[in-house]
Short mmCIF file of C-alpha atoms and ligand atoms in Angstrom, two decimals:
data_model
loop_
_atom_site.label_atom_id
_atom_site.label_comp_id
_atom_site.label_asym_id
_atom_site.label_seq_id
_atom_site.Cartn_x
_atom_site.Cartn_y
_atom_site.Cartn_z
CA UNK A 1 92.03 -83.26 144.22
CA UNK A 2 88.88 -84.94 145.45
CA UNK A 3 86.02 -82.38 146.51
CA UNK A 4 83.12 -83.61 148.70
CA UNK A 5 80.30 -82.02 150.18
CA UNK A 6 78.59 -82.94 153.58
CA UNK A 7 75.36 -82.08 154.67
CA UNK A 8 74.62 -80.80 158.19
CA UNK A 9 78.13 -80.34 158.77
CA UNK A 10 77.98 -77.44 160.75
CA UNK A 11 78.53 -79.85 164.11
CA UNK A 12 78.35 -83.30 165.49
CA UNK A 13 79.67 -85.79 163.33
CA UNK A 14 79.12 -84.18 160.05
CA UNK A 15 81.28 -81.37 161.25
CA UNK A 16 83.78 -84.26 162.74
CA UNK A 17 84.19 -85.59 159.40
CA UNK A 18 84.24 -82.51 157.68
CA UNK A 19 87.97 -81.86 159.98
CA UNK A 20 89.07 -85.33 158.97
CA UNK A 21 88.84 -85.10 155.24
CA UNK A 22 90.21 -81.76 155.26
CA UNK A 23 93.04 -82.80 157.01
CA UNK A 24 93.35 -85.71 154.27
CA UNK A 25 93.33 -83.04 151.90
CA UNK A 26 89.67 -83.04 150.57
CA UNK A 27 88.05 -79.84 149.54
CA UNK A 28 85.37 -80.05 151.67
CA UNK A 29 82.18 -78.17 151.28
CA UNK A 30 80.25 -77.62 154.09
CA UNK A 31 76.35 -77.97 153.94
CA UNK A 32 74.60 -76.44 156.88
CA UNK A 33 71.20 -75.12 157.15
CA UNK A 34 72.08 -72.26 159.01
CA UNK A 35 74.10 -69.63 156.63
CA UNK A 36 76.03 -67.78 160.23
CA UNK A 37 76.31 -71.59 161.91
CA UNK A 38 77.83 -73.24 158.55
CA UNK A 39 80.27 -70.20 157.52
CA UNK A 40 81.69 -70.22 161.18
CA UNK A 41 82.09 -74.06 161.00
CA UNK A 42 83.99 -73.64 157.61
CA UNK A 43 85.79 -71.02 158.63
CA UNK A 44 87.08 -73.20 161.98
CA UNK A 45 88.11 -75.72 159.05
CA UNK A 46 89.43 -74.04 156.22
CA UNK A 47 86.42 -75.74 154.39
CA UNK A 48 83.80 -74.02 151.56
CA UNK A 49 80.74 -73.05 153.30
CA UNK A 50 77.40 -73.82 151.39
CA UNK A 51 74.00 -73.20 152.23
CA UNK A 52 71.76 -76.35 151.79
CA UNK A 53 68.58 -77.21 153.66
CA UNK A 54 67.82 -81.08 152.64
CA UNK A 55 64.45 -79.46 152.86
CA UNK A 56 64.31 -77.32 150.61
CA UNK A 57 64.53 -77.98 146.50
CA UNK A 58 65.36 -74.70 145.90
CA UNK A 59 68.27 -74.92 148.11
CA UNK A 60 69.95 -77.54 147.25
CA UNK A 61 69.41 -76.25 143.54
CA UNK A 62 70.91 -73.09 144.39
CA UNK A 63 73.54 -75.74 146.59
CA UNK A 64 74.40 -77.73 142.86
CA UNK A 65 74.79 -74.35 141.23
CA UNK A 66 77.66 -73.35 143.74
CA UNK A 67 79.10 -76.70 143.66
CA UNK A 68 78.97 -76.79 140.00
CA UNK A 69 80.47 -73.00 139.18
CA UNK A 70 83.18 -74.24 141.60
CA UNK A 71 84.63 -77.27 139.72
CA UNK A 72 82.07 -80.30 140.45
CA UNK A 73 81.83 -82.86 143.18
CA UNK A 74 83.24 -86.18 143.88
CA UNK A 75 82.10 -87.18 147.18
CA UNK A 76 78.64 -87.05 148.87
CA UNK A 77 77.76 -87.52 152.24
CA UNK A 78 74.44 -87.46 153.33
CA UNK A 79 74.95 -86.87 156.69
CA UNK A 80 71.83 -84.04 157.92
CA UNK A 81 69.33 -85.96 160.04
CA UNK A 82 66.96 -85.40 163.14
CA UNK A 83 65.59 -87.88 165.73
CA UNK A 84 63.12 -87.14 167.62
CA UNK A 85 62.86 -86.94 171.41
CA UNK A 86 59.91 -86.53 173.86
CA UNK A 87 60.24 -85.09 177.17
CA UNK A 88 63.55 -85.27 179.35
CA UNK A 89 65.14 -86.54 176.32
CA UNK A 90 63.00 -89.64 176.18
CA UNK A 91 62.48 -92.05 173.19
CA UNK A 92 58.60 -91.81 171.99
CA UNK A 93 56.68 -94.33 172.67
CA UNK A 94 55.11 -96.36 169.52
CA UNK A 95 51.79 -95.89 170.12
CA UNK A 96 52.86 -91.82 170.58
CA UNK A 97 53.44 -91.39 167.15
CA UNK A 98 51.71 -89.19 164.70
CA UNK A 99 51.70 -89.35 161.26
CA UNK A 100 52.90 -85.41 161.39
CA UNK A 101 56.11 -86.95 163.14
CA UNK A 102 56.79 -89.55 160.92
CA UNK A 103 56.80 -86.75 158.16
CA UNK A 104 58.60 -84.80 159.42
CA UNK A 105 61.46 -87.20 160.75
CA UNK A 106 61.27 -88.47 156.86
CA UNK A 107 61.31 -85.06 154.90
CA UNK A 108 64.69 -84.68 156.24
CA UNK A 109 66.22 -88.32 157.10
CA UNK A 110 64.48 -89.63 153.64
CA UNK A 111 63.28 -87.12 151.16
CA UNK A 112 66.70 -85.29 152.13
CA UNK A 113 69.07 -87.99 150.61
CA UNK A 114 66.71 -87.94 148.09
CA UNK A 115 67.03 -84.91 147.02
CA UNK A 116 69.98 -84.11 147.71
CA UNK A 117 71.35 -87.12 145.95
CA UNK A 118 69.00 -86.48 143.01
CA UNK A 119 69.85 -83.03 142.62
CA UNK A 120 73.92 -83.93 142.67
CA UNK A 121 74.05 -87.14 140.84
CA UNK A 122 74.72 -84.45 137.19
CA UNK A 123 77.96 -83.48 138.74
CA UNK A 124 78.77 -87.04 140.55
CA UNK A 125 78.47 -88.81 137.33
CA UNK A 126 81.15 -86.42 135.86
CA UNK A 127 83.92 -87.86 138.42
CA UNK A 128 86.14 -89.77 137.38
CA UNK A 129 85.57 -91.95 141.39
CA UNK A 130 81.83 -90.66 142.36
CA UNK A 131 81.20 -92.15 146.01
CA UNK A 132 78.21 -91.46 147.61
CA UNK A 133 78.01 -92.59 151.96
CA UNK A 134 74.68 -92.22 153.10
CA UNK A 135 74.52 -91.68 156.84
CA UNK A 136 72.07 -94.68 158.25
CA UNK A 137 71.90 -96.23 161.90
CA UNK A 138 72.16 -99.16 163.46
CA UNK A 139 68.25 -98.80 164.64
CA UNK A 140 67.60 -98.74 160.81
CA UNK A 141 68.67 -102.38 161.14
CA UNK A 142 65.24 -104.81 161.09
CA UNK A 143 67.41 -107.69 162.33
CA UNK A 144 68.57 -105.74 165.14
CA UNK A 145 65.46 -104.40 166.54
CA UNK A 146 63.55 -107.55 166.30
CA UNK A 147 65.79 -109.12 167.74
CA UNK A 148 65.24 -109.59 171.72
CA UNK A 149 68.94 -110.47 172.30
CA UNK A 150 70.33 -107.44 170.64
CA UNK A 151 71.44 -104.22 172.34
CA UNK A 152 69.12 -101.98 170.07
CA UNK A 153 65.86 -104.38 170.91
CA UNK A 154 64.94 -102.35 173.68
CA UNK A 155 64.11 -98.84 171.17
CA UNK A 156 60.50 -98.13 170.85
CA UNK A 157 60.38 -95.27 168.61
CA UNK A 158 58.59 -95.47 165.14
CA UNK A 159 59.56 -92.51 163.12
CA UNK A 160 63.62 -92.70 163.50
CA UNK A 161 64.38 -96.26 162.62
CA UNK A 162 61.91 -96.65 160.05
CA UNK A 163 63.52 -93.84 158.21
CA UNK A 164 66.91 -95.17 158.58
CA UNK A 165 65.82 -98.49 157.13
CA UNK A 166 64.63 -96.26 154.03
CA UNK A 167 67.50 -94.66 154.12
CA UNK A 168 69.35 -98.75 153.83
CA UNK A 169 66.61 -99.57 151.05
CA UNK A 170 67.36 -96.21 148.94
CA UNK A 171 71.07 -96.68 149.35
CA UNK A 172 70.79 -100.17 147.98
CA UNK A 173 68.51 -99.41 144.82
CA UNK A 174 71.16 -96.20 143.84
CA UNK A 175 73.84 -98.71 144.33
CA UNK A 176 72.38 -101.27 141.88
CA UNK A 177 71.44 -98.58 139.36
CA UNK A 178 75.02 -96.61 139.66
CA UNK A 179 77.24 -99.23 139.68
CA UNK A 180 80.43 -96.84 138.55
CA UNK A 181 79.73 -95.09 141.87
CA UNK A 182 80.44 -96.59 145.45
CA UNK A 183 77.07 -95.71 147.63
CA UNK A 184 77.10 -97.43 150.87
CA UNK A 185 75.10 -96.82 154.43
CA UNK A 186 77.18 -96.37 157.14
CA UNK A 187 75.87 -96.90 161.23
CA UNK A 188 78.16 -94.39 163.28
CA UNK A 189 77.44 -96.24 166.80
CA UNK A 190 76.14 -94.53 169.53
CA UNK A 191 77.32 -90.98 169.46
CA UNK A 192 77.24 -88.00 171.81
CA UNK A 193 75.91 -85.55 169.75
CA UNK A 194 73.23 -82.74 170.32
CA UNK A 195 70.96 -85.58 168.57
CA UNK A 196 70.40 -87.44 171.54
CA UNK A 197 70.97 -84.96 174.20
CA UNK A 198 74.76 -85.75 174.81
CA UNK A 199 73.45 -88.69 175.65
CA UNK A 200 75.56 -91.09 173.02
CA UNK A 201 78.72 -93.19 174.66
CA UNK A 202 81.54 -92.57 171.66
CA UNK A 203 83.00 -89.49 171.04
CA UNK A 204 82.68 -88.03 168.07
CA UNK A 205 85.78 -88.96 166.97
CA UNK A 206 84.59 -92.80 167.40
CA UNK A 207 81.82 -91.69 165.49
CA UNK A 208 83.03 -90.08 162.15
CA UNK A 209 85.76 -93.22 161.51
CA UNK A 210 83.51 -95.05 159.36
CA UNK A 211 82.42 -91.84 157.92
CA UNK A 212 85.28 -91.12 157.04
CA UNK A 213 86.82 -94.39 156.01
CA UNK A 214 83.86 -94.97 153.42
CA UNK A 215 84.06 -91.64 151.76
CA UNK A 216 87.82 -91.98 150.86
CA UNK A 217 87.01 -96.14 149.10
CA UNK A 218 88.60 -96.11 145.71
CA UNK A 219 86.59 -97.09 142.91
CA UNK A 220 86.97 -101.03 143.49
CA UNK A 221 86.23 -100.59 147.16
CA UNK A 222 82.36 -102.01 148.33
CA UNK A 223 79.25 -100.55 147.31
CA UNK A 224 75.76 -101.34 148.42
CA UNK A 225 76.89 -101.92 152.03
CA UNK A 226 75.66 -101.11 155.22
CA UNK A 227 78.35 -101.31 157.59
CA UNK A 228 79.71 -100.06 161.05
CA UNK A 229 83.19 -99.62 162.24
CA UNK A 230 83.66 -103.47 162.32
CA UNK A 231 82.63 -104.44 158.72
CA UNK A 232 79.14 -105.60 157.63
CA UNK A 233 75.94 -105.08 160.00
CA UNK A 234 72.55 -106.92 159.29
CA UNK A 235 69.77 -105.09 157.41
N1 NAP B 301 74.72 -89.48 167.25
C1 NAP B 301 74.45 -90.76 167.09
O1 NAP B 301 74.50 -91.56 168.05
C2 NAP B 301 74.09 -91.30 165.73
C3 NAP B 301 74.02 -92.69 165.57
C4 NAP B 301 73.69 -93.19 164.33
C5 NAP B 301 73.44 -92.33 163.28
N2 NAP B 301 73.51 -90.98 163.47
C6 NAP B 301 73.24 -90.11 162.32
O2 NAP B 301 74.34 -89.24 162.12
C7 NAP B 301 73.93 -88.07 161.42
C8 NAP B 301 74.49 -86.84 162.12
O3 NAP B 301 73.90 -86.74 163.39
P1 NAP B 301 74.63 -86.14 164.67
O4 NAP B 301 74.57 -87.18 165.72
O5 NAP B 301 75.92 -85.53 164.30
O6 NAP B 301 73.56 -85.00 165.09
P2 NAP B 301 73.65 -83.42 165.28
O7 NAP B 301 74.87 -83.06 166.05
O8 NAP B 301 72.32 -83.04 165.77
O9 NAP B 301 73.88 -82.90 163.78
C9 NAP B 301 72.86 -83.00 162.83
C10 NAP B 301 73.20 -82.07 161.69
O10 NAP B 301 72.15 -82.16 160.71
C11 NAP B 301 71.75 -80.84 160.41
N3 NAP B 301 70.39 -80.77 159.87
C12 NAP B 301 69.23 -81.10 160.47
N4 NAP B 301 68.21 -80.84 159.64
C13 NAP B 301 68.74 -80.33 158.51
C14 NAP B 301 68.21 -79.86 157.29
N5 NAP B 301 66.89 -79.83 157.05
N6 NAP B 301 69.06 -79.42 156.33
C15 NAP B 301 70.39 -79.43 156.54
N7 NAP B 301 70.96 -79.82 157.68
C16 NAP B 301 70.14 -80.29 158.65
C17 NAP B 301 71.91 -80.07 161.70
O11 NAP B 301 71.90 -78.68 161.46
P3 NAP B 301 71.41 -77.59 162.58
O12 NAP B 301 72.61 -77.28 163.43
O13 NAP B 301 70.96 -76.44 161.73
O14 NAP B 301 70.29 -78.23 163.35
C18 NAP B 301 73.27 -80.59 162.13
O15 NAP B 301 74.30 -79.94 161.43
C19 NAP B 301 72.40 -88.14 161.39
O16 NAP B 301 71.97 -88.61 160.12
C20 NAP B 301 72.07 -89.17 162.46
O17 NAP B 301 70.84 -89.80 162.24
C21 NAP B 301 73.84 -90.44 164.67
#
């Protein structure tokens, strides 16, 4: 029985992927912020609810505890993250952006795997096929946005991307230092979620596939990848 937790699962594609592995017959926890938003979410998928702010250290303490007490973990998907928008849903401009943003875009899309990855590695390293999929984006891709011919060229923002491609340079660096576990980044493609104001042209559905395929990669599947849907994206 393979147990796997995902953060920020009460909705969008966390809670997507969350239906799919429970319907492949993980025990899936549930990580959600929010203790009423995450139990009714669990409840919806005959998942475990747990509360975990990536925020918050003594929360996702409290979070190992549970997961511990329960039997131990086998699967982690760091999938809790925020973007931020300016008015009428618009993408800041670079030369909008604070310092205070970029902090607080990172505490959760950075410091979040972090910790939450720190904090659960114990129990990880006690499964017998630890995989960890870190939930990047295709704007954390360098090639991609300095690239004039590609589709994500156009996005101005400093504080999401640049914690994405963290996100790619922290999932490569666990990789290389865990190499019994499969850690990879994963882009989702360009999802309507409450992230972008519904604005996203997949479905959810479209969304969670390579969620979902890279959290069920035996142990000689890929690790240190960053890939969409399609196989292999640039960094
Ligand atoms: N949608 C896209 O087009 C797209 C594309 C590429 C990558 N992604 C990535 O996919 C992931 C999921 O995003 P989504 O599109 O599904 O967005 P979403 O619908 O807004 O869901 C984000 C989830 O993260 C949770 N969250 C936010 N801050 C948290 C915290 N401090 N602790 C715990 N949970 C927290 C939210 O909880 P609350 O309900 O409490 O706010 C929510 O459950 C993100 O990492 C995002 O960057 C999305």
């Amino acid at each position: 029985m393979t147990t796997t937790l995902i953060t920020g699962a009460n909705k969008g594609l966390g809670f997507e992927t969350a239906r799919r592995l429970v319907a492949a017959g993980h025990t899936v926890y549930v990580g959600s912020r929010d203790p009423e938003r995450g139990r009714r979410a669990a409840e919806r998928l005959g998942a475990r609810f747990v509360h975990l702010d990536v925020t918050d250290d003594a929360s996702v303490q409290a979070a190992v505890k549970t997961v511990e007490a329960e039997g131990g973990l086998d699967v982690l998907i760091n999938n809790a993250g925020i973007e931020v928008r300016g008015e009428n849903n618009g993408i800041p401009a670079a030369a909008d952006t604070t310092a205070d943003e970029l902090r607080t875009v990172f505490e959760t899309n950075v410091f979040g795997v972090v910790r939450v990855t720190h904090a659960f590695l114990p129990l990880l390293q006690r499964s017998p096929a630890p995989v960890v999929v870190n939930v990047s984006s295709g704007l954390g891709s360098l090639t991609r946005l300095s690239d004039p011919d590609s589709p994500a060229h156009f996005y101005q923002a400093i504080a999401y991307p640049t914690s994405k491609t963290a996100v790619n340079m922290i999932t490569v660096q666990y990789a290389k230092a865990f190499p019994d576990m499969r850690i990879n980044a994963v882009e989702p493609g360009f999802t309507s979620t409450d992230l972008n104001g519904r604005t996203g042209t997949q479905t959810v559905e479209q969304g969670a596939e390579i969620i979902v395929r890279m959290a069920q990669i035996g142990p000689d599947g890929p690790t240190g990848g960053y890939v969409d849907v399609e196989g292999p994206i640039p960094w």
